[in-house]
mmCIF file of C-alpha atoms in Angstrom:
data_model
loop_
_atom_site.group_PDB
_atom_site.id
_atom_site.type_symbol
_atom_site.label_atom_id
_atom_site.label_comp_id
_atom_site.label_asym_id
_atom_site.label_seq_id
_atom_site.Cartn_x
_atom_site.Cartn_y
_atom_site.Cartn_z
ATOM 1 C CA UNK A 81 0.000 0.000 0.000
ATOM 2 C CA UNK A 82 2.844 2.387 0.962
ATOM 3 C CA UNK A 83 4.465 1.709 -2.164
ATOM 4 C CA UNK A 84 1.782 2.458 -4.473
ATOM 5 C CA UNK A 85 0.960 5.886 -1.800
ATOM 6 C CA UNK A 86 5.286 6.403 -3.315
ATOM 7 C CA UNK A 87 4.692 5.734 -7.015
ATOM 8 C CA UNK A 88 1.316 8.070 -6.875
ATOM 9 C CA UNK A 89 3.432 10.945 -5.036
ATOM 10 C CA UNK A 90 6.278 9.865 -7.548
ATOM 11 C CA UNK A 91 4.085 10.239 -10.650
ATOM 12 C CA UNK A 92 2.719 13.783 -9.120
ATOM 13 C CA UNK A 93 5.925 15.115 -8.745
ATOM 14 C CA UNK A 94 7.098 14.504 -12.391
ATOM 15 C CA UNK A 95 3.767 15.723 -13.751
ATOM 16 C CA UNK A 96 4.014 18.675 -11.867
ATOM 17 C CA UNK A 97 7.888 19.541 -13.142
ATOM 18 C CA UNK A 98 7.035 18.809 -16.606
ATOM 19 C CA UNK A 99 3.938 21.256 -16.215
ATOM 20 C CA UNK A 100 6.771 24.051 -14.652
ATOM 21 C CA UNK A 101 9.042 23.304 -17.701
ATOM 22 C CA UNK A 102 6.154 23.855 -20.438
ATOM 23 C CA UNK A 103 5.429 26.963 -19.155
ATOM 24 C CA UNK A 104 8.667 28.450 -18.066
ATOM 25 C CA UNK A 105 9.011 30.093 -21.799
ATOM 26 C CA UNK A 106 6.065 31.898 -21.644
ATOM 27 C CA UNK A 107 7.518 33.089 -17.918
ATOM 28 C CA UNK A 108 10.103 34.361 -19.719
ATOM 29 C CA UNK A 109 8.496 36.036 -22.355
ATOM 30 C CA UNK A 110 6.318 37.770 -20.158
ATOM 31 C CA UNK A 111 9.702 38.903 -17.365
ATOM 32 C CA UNK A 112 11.745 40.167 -20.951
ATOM 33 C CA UNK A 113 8.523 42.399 -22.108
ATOM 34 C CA UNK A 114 8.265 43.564 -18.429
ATOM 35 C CA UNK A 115 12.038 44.529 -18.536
ATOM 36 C CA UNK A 116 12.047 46.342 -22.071
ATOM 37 C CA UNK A 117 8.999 48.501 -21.189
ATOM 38 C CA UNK A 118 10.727 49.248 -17.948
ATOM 39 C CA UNK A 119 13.767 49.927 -19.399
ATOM 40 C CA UNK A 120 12.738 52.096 -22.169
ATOM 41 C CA UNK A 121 10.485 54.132 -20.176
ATOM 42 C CA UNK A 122 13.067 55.206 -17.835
ATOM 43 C CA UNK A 123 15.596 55.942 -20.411
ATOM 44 C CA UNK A 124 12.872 58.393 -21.702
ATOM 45 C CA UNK A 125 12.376 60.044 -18.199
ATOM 46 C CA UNK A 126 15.972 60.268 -17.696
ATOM 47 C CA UNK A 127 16.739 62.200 -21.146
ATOM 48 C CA UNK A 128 14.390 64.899 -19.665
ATOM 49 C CA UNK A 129 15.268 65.535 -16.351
ATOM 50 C CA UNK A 130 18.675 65.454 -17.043
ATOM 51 C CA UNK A 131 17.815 68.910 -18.297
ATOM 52 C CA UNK A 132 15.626 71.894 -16.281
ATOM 53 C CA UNK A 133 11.616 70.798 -16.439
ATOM 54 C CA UNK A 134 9.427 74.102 -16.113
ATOM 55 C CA UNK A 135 7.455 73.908 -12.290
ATOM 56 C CA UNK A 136 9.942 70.830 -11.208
ATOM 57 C CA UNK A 137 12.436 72.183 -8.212
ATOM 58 C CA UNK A 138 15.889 70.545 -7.740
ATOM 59 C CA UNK A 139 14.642 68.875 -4.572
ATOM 60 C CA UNK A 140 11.839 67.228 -7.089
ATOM 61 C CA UNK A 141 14.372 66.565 -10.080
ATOM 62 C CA UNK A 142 16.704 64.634 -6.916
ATOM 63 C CA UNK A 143 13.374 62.585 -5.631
ATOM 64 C CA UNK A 144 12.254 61.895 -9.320
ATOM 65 C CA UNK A 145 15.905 60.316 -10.374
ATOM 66 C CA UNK A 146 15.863 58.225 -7.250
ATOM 67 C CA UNK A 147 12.738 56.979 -8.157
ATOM 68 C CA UNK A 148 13.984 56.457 -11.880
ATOM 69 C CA UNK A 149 16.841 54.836 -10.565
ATOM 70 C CA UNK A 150 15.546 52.138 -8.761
ATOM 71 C CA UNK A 151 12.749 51.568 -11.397
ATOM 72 C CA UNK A 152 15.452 50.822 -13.896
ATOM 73 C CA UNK A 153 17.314 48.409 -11.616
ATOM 74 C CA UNK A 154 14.219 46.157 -12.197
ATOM 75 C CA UNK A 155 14.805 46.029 -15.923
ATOM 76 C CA UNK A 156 18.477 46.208 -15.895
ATOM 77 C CA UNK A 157 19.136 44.338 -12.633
ATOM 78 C CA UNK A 158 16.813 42.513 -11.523
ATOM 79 C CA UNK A 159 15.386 40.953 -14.053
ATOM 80 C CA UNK A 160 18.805 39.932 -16.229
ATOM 81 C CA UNK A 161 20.147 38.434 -12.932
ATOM 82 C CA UNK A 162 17.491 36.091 -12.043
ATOM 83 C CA UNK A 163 16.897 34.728 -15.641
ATOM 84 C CA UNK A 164 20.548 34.065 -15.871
ATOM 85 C CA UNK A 165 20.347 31.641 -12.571
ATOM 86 C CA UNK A 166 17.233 30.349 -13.754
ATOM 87 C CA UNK A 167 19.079 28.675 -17.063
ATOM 88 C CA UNK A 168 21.266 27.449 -14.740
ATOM 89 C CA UNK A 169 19.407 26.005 -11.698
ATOM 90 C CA UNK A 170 16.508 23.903 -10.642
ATOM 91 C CA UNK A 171 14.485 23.810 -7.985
ATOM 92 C CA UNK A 172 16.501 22.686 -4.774
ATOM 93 C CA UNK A 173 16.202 22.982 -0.841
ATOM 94 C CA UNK A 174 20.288 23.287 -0.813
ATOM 95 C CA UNK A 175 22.173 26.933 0.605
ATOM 96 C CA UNK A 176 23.533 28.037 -1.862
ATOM 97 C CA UNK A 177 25.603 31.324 -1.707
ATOM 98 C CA UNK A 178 24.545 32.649 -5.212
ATOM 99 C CA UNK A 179 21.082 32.557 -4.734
ATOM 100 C CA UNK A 180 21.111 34.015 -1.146
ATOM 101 C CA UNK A 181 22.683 36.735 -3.298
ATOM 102 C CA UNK A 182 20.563 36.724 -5.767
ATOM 103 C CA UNK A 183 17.277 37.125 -3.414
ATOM 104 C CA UNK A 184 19.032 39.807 -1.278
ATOM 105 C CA UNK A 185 19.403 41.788 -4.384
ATOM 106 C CA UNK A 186 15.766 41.474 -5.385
ATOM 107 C CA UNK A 187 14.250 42.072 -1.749
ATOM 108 C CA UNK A 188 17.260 45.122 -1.714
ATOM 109 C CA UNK A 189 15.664 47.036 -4.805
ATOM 110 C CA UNK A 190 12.108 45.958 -3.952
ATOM 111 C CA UNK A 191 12.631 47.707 -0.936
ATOM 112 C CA UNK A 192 14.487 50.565 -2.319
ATOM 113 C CA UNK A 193 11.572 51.352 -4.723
ATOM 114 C CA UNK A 194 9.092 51.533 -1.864
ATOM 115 C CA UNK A 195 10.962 53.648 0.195
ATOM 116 C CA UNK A 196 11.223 56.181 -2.541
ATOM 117 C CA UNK A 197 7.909 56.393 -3.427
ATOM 118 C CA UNK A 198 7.306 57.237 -0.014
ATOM 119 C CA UNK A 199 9.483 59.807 0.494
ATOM 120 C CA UNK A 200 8.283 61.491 -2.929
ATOM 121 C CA UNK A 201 4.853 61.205 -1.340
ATOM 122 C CA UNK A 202 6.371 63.030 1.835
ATOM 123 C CA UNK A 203 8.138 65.789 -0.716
ATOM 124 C CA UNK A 204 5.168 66.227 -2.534
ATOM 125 C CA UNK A 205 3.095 66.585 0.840
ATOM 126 C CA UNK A 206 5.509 69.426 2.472
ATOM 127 C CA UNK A 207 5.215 71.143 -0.896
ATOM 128 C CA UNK A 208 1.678 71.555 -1.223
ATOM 129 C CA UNK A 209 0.693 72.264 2.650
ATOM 130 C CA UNK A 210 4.297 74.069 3.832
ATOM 131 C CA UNK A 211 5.163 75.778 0.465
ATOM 132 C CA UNK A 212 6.567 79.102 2.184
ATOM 133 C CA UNK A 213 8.327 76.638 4.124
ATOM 134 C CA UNK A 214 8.926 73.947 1.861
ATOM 135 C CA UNK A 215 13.167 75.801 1.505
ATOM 136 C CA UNK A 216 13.265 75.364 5.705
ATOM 137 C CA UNK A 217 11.292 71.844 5.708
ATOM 138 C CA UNK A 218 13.369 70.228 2.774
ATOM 139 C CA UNK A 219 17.085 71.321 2.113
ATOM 140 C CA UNK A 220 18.897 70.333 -0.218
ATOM 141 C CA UNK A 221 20.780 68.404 2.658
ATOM 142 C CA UNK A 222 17.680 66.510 3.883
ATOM 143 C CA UNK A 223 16.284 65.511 0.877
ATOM 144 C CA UNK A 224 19.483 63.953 0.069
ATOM 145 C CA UNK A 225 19.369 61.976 3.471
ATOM 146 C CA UNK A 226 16.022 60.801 2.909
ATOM 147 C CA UNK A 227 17.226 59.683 -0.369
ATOM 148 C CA UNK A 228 20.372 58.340 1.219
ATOM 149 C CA UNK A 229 18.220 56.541 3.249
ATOM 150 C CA UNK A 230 15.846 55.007 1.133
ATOM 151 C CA UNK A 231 18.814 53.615 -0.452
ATOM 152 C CA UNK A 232 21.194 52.476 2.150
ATOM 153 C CA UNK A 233 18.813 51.148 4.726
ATOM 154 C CA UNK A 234 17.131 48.142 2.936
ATOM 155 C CA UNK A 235 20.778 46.287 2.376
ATOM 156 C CA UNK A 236 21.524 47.047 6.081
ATOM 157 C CA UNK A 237 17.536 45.440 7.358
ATOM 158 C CA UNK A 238 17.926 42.355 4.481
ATOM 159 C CA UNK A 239 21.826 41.572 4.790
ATOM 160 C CA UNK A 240 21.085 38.536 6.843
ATOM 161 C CA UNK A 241 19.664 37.076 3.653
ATOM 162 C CA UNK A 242 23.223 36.742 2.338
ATOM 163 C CA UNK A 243 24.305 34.320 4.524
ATOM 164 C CA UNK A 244 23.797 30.561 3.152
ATOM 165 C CA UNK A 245 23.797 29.365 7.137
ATOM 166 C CA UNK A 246 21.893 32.687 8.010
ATOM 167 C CA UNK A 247 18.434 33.283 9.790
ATOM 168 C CA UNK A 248 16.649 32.438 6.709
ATOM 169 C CA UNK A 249 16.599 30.096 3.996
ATOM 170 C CA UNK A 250 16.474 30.668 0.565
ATOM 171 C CA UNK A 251 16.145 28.276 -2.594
ATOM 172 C CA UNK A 252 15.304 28.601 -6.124
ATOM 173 C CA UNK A 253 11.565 28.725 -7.348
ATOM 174 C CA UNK A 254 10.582 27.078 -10.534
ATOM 175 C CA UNK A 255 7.072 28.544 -10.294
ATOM 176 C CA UNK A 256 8.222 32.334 -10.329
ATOM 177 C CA UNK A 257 11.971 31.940 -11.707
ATOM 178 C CA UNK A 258 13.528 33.678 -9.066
ATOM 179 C CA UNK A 259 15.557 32.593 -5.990
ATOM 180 C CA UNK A 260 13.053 33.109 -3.206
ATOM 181 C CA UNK A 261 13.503 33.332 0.587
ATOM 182 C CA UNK A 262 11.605 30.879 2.594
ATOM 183 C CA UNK A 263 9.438 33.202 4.987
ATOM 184 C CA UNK A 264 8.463 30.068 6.741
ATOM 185 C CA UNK A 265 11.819 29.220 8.189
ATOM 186 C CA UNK A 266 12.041 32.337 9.778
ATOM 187 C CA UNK A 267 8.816 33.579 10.435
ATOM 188 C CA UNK A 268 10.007 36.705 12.773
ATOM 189 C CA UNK A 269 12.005 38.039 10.726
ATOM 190 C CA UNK A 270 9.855 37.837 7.709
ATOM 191 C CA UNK A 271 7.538 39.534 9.251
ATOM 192 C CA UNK A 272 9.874 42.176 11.177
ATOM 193 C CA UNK A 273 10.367 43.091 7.712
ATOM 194 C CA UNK A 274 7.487 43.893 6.462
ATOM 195 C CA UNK A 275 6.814 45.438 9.834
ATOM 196 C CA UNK A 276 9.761 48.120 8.609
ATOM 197 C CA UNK A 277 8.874 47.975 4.835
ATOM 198 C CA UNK A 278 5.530 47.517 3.324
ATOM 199 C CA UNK A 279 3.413 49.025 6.181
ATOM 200 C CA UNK A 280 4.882 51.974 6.941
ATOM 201 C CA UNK A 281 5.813 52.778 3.386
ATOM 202 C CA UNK A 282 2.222 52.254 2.782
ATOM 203 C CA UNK A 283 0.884 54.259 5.466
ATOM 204 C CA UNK A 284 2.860 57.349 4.936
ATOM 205 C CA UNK A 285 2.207 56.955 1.112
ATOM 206 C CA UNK A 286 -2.037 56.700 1.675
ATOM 207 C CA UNK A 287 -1.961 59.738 4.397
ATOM 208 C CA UNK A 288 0.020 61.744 2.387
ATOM 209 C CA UNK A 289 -1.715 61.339 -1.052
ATOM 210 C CA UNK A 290 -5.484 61.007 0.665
ATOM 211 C CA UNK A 291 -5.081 64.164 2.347
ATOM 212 C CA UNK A 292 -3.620 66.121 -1.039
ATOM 213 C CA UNK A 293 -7.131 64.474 -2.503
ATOM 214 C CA UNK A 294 -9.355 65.841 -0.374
ATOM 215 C CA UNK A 295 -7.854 69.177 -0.620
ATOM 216 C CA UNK A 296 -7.683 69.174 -4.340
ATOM 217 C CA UNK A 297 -11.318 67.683 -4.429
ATOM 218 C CA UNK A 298 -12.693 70.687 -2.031
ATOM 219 C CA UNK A 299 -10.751 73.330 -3.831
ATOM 220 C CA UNK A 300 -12.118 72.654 -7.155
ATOM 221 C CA UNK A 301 -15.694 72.792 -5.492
ATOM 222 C CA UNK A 302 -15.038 76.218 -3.997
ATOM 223 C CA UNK A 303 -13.889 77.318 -7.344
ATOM 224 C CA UNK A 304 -16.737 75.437 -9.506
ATOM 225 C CA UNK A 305 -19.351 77.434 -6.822
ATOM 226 C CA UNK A 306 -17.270 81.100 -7.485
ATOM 227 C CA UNK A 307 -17.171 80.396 -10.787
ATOM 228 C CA UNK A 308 -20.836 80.058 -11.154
ATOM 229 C CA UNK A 309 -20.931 76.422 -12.133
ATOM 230 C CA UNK A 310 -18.220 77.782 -15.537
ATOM 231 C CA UNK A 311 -15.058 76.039 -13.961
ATOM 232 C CA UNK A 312 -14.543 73.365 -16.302
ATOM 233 C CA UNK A 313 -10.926 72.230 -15.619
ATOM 234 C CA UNK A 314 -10.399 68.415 -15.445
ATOM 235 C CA UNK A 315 -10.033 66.759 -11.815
ATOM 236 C CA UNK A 316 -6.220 66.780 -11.792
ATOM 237 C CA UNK A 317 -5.906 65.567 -8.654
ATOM 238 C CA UNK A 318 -8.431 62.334 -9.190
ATOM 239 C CA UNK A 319 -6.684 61.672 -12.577
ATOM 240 C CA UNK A 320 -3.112 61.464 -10.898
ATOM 241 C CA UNK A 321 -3.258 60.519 -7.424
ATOM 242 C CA UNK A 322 -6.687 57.849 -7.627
ATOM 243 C CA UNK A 323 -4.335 56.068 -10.476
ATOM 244 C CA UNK A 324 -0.871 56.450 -8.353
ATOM 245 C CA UNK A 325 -2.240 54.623 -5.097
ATOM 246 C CA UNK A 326 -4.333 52.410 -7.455
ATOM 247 C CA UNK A 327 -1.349 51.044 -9.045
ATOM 248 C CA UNK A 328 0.414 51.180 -5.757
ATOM 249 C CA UNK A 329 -1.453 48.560 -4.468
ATOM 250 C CA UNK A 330 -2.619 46.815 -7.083
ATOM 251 C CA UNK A 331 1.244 45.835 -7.470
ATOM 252 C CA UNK A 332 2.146 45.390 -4.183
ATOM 253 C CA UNK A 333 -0.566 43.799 -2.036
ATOM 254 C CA UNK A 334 -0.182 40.744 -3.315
ATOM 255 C CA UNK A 335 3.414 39.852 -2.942
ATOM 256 C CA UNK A 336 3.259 40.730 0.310
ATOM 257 C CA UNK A 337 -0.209 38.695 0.916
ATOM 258 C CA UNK A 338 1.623 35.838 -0.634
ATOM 259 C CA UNK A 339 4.518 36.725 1.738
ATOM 260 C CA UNK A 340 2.793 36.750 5.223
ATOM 261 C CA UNK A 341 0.545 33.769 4.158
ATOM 262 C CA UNK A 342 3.720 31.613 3.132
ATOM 263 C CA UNK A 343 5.200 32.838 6.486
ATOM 264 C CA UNK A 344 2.549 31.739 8.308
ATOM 265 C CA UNK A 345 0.779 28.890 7.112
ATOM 266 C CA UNK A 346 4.002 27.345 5.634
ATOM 267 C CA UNK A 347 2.631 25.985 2.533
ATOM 268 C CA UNK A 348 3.263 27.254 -0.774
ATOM 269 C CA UNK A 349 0.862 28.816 -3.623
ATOM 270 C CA UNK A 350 -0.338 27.421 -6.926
ATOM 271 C CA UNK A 351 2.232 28.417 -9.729
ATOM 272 C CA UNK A 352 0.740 31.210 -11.431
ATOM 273 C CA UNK A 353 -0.128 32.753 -8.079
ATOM 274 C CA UNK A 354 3.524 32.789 -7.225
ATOM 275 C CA UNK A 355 4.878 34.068 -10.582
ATOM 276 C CA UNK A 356 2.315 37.109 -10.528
ATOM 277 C CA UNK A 357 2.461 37.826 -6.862
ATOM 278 C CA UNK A 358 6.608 37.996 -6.981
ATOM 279 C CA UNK A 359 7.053 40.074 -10.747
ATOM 280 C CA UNK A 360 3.776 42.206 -10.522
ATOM 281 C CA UNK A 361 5.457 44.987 -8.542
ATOM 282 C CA UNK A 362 8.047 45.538 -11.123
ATOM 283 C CA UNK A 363 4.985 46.590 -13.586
ATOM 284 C CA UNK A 364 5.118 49.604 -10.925
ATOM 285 C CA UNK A 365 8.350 50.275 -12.465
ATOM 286 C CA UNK A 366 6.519 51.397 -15.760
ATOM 287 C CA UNK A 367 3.218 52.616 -14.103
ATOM 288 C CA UNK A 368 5.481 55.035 -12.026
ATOM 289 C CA UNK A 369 6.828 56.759 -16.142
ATOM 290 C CA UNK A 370 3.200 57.012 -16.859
ATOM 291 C CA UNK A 371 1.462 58.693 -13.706
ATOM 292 C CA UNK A 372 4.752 60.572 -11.953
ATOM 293 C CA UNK A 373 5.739 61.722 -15.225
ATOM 294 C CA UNK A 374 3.820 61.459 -18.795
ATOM 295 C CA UNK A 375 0.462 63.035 -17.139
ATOM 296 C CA UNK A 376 2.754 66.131 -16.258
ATOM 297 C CA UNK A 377 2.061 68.380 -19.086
ATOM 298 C CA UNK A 378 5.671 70.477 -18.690
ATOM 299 C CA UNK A 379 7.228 66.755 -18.801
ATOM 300 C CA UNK A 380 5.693 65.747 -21.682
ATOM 301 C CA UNK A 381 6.721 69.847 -23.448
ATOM 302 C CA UNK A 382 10.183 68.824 -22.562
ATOM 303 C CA UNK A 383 10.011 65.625 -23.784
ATOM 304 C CA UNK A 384 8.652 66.958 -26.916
ATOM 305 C CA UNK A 385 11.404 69.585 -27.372
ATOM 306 C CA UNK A 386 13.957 66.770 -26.599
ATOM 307 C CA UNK A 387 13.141 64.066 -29.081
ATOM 308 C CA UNK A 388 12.911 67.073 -31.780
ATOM 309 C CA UNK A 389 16.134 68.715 -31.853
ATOM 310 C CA UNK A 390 17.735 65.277 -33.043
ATOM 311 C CA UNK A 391 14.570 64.916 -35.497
ATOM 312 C CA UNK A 392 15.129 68.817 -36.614
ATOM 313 C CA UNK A 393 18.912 68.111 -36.821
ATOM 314 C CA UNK A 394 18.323 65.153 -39.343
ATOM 315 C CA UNK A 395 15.755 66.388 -41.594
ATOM 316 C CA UNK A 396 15.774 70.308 -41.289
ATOM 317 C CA UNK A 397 12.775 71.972 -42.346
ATOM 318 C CA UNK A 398 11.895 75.488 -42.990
ATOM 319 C CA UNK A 399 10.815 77.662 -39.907
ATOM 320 C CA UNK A 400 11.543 74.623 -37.577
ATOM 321 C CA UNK A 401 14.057 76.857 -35.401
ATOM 322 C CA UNK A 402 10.941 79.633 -34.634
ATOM 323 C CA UNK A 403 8.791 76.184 -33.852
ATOM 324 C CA UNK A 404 10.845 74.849 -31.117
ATOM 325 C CA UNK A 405 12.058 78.364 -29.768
ATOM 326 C CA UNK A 406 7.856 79.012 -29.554
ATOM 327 C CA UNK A 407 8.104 75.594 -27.492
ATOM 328 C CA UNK A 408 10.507 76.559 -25.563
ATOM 329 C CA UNK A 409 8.934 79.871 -24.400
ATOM 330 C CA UNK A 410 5.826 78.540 -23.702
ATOM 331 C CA UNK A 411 7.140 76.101 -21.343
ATOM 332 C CA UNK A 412 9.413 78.599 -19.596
ATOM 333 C CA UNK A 413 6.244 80.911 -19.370
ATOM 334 C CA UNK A 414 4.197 77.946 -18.065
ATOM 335 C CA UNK A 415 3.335 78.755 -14.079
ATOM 336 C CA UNK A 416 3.746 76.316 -11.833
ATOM 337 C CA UNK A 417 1.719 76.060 -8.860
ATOM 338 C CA UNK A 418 4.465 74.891 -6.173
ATOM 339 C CA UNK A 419 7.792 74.298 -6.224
ATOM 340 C CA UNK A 420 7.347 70.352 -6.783
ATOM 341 C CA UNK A 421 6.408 68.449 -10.011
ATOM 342 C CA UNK A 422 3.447 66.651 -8.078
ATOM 343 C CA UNK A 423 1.957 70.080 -7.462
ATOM 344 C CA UNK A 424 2.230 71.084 -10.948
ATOM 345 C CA UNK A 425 -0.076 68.460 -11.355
ATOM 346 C CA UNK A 426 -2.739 69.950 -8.454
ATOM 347 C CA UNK A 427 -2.752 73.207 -9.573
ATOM 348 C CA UNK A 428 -6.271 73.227 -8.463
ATOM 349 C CA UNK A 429 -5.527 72.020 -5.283
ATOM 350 C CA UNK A 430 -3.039 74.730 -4.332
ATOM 351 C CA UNK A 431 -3.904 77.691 -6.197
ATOM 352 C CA UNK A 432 -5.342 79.678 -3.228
ATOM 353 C CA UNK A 433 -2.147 78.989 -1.503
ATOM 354 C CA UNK A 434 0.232 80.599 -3.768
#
């Protein structure tokens, strides 16, 4: 009887790797589209803040980059990395030094990303509801610690994921392609972690944005009702921030969901579950080009006036000198509500302030 139970398990087991091999192309596919788009849209953002964006302060251009910078380590670090060890390992319960590096390098910029979106939230906050203050609140000096610190402090919190006889295991996962900590062999520390990451991250990113919404959404109604009902400027503030902590969690909830539950229970997830769960927050990565920086309509001037000089410069045309000088005066002429990019994008919001 116990020997049939073996060949049934037995039979299971191979079924189930064959069924991981079939599909681990397609995984692939999917984590090389993911890295392209996240690539390309970065390299975009970067060409244009490189230079001065009209409304954007040098405190915002410093918070934006950081935020850039770890986006692009998802298509050019991240992802790279872990397909390389997954055409070279299989699934196995074994320490092994390269994949503890491997994982703390994921977990490192997964962090990283978080933290910065916070502290642009934070930025973004002081800005709009300290703006004579917003010089005093935010140095230069500060706002280069916070970065500093979004930066530095994840390796210091997830170092002990290095060690192959560490705190924590960590083995390769032929469901998601990645080497993947097991939360369940240290379940305190898994969830000291996202005690310091997720949570707090999250908390200071939904007070900060939820309170700019409700003061957006009661400005514009004090300025539809003075206006006699002929205010007919868009809801800025709904079309950026709803989107922002939309995409927020949409991306992030369930990695750590999967994370605490695999802590916890310490059982796995079906396949599919995993793969989306641990590569869904670096769609963020490309989310974050579209709603920190395309809806901004003196980012998307500058990109504009960027991608045309090289056009211009290959196939000159007749008057196209007067065309991009008009450009270029009518974003330097474009006012900016606050000296941050995000309030650029709430001019509604903070009019009454300025």
């Amino acid at each position: 009887m116990r020997s049939n139970e073996s060949c049934e398990f037995g039979v299971r087991s191979t079924d189930t790797l064959g069924l991981l091999e079939a599909h681990r192309p397609v995984k692939i596919g999917i984590i090389l589209l993911l890295g392209v788009m996240i690539t390309l849209g970065n390299v975009a953002v970067v060409s244009v803040i490189y230079s001065a964006v009209p409304g954007w302060s040098r405190n915002s251009r410093y918070f934006l980059l950081s935020l850039t910078g770890a986006d692009s380590a998802f298509g050019l670090i991240v992802m790279p990395l872990n397909l390389c060890v997954s055409l070279v390992k299989d699934s196995s319960s074994e320490p092994d030094p390269l994949c503890h590096v491997v994982a703390f390098v994921n977990a490192t910029v997964y962090s990283t990303c978080m933290y910065t979106l916070a502290s642009i939230s934070l930025e973004r906050y002081v800005a709009v509801f300290y703006p004579l203050q917003y010089s005093t609140l935010l140095t230069r000096r500060r706002s280069l610690v916070l970065i500093g610190f979004a930066w530095l402090f994840p390796p210091v919190l997830l170092v002990p994921i290095t060690c192959p006889e560490g705190i924590i295991d960590v083995h390769f996962s032929t469901a998601s392609l990645v080497c993947n900590p097991s939360y369940s062999s240290n379940v305190t520390y898994s969830l000291t972690l996202t005690g310091f990451i997720f949570f707090p991250c999250s908390a200071l990113m939904t007070f900060c944005n939820l309170r700019l919404w409700v003061t957006a959404r009661a400005q514009r109604k004090k300025l539809r009702r003075y206006g006699s009902g002929r205010w007919t400027r868009p809801a800025v503030a709904s079309r950026v921030l709803v989107p922002v902590m939309t995409a927020y969690y949409t991306c992030w909830t369930p990695c750590m969901v999967t994370m605490i539950y695999t802590a916890i229970s310490g059982s796995g997830v079906p396949e599919w579950v995993e793969f989306v769960a641990v590569w869904l927050p670096t769609s963020n990565g490309f989310l974050n080009c579209i709603f920190y920086f395309w809806i901004n309509r003196s980012f998307r001037r500058k990109f504009y006036t960027v991608l045309q000089r090289p056009c211009f410069g290959l196939c000159p045309e007749p008057g196209h000198d007067s065309a991009v000088a008009t450009l270029n005066n009518t974003s330097m002429h474009e006012r900016s509500s606050s000296v941050s990019s995000t309030c650029a994008l709430l001019t509604v919001a903070v009019e009454t302030y300025i």
